[in-house]
Amino acid sequence: MTAVILAMIAALLIPMVEAFQDEDIWQRMLAFASIATKTSVMILAVSVLRDDWMIGVVGVLILSVGNAALMLLAHVIKRLNEVTEG
Amino acid sequence: MMDSYVYVIMALLPLSALMLVIQTSPYQALVIRGILGAVAALVYAILGGADVALTEALVGTMLSITLFAVAVRSSLVMRLGVLVAPEPSQESLRQSLLAPLRMVLNRYHLRLELVAYPHPEALQQALQAKEVHGICRVDFPLGEETPARVSSTVIAPDLALTAIPSLPSGAESDGSPAAPPRITLRVPRLYEILTTELPPATAQLQTLNGDRTPLTPPLILMEKY
């Protein structure tokens, strides 16, 4: 199970490198979405590993809230590009 | 005794914080702030602080990012007042001005927002009432004095291609060579940026009180005394 967590950490590093290197704002938003989902799934995996339901509930909440934050931020940035180009 | 993977996860937090600190663009920094919030929530949850992780995700990531995005969006902008529905020749002249202007402003992470007004009086009134940061006039009256360098050759080279289709209409209207657009700015810092970085042939800059001299010499004098 620890090996699974370590593999998840390695997978988490891929979008972090992508977010650091790519200058395009939408590529960074994609990396943000990937990281937000991956961290939430990691919290769920750790909660199963430790058999701790409190952490599990928090993981589910963060998974949904992270997606909501992403939608809000994407909407603001989309409006911003429309104003700039229009 | 903590497991070994906890140390690896904890190392992600300073890594993402470093990524956030070395960002220069405000919008890119907002996205990295979201990444930092997600990693911080992961670290807090794994270290046993479930309530702290939930607060970090709700307030630190969702609320603060949304508020910061709204703040950055409304503050880092240059509002330029223009006249609505100009003639085709003036429209091409205006487009040739906006491209280098956007390029200069992008270097300072500023956006350019055009605000259209129906007639020149409303434009001037909007500048006086501080609704816009500057106004752009393409069609200022011929009787006004223009600098000696104004001629058809001072227009940016890429305009020569775009202006060809509208050449007959411009030629039969007055026949005089087109002058560069005149931008009147209210904000001194914007005047400094545009005088130093905008190509001098693309526009004619002046401040609100008609001053064309750069603002830096008085500041240097003030520092001396």
Short mmCIF file of C-alpha atoms in Angstrom, two decimals, chain B residues 93-168:
data_model
loop_
_atom_site.label_atom_id
_atom_site.label_comp_id
_atom_site.label_asym_id
_atom_site.label_seq_id
_atom_site.Cartn_x
_atom_site.Cartn_y
_atom_site.Cartn_z
CA LEU B 93 -5.35 53.38 -38.14
CA ARG B 94 -6.76 52.58 -34.72
CA GLN B 95 -6.10 48.85 -35.13
CA SER B 96 -2.50 49.58 -36.07
CA LEU B 97 -2.16 51.52 -32.82
CA LEU B 98 -3.83 48.92 -30.58
CA ALA B 99 -1.51 46.04 -31.50
CA PRO B 100 1.76 47.67 -30.26
CA LEU B 101 -0.13 49.19 -27.32
CA ARG B 102 -1.35 45.75 -26.20
CA MET B 103 2.19 44.41 -26.61
CA VAL B 104 3.65 47.11 -24.35
CA LEU B 105 0.90 46.68 -21.74
CA ASN B 106 1.29 42.90 -21.75
CA ARG B 107 4.86 43.37 -20.56
CA TYR B 108 3.44 45.01 -17.42
CA HIS B 109 0.65 42.38 -17.10
CA LEU B 110 -1.94 45.05 -17.88
CA ARG B 111 -5.02 44.50 -19.99
CA LEU B 112 -6.38 47.00 -22.49
CA GLU B 113 -10.10 47.64 -22.25
CA LEU B 114 -11.76 49.83 -24.88
CA VAL B 115 -14.70 51.99 -23.80
CA ALA B 116 -16.70 53.46 -26.69
CA TYR B 117 -18.25 56.93 -26.52
CA PRO B 118 -20.63 58.49 -29.08
CA HIS B 119 -19.01 61.91 -29.63
CA PRO B 120 -15.77 63.77 -28.72
CA GLU B 121 -17.39 65.84 -25.96
CA ALA B 122 -18.48 62.70 -24.11
CA LEU B 123 -14.96 61.35 -24.54
CA GLN B 124 -13.40 64.44 -22.98
CA GLN B 125 -15.98 64.46 -20.20
CA ALA B 126 -15.26 60.80 -19.38
CA LEU B 127 -11.56 61.61 -19.04
CA GLN B 128 -12.30 64.55 -16.74
CA ALA B 129 -14.69 62.43 -14.66
CA LYS B 130 -11.96 59.73 -14.31
CA GLU B 131 -14.09 57.07 -15.96
CA VAL B 132 -11.18 56.12 -18.25
CA HIS B 133 -7.40 56.29 -17.88
CA GLY B 134 -6.89 57.79 -21.31
CA ILE B 135 -8.66 58.69 -24.52
CA CYS B 136 -7.63 57.97 -28.08
CA ARG B 137 -8.56 60.38 -30.87
CA VAL B 138 -7.90 59.47 -34.48
CA ASP B 139 -9.88 62.31 -36.02
CA PHE B 140 -8.68 65.46 -34.23
CA PRO B 141 -9.46 68.69 -36.13
CA LEU B 142 -7.15 69.81 -38.90
CA GLY B 143 -6.81 73.30 -37.46
CA GLU B 144 -4.94 72.05 -34.39
CA GLU B 145 -1.21 72.17 -34.39
CA THR B 146 0.51 68.92 -35.21
CA PRO B 147 4.18 68.06 -34.75
CA ALA B 148 6.50 68.43 -37.71
CA ARG B 149 7.18 64.71 -37.90
CA VAL B 150 3.55 63.93 -38.73
CA SER B 151 3.33 62.54 -42.23
CA SER B 152 2.22 59.38 -43.95
CA THR B 153 5.68 57.88 -43.48
CA VAL B 154 5.51 57.84 -39.70
CA ILE B 155 2.76 55.24 -39.65
CA ALA B 156 3.93 51.80 -38.68
CA PRO B 157 5.07 49.69 -41.66
CA ASP B 158 2.43 47.02 -41.12
CA LEU B 159 -0.27 49.66 -41.55
CA ALA B 160 0.73 50.18 -45.19
CA LEU B 161 -0.72 46.79 -46.06
CA THR B 162 -3.92 47.17 -44.05
CA ALA B 163 -4.59 50.70 -45.26
CA ILE B 164 -4.55 49.87 -48.97
CA PRO B 165 -8.23 48.75 -49.28
CA SER B 166 -9.46 51.93 -47.62
CA LEU B 167 -7.16 54.23 -49.57
CA PRO B 168 -9.72 55.52 -52.14
#
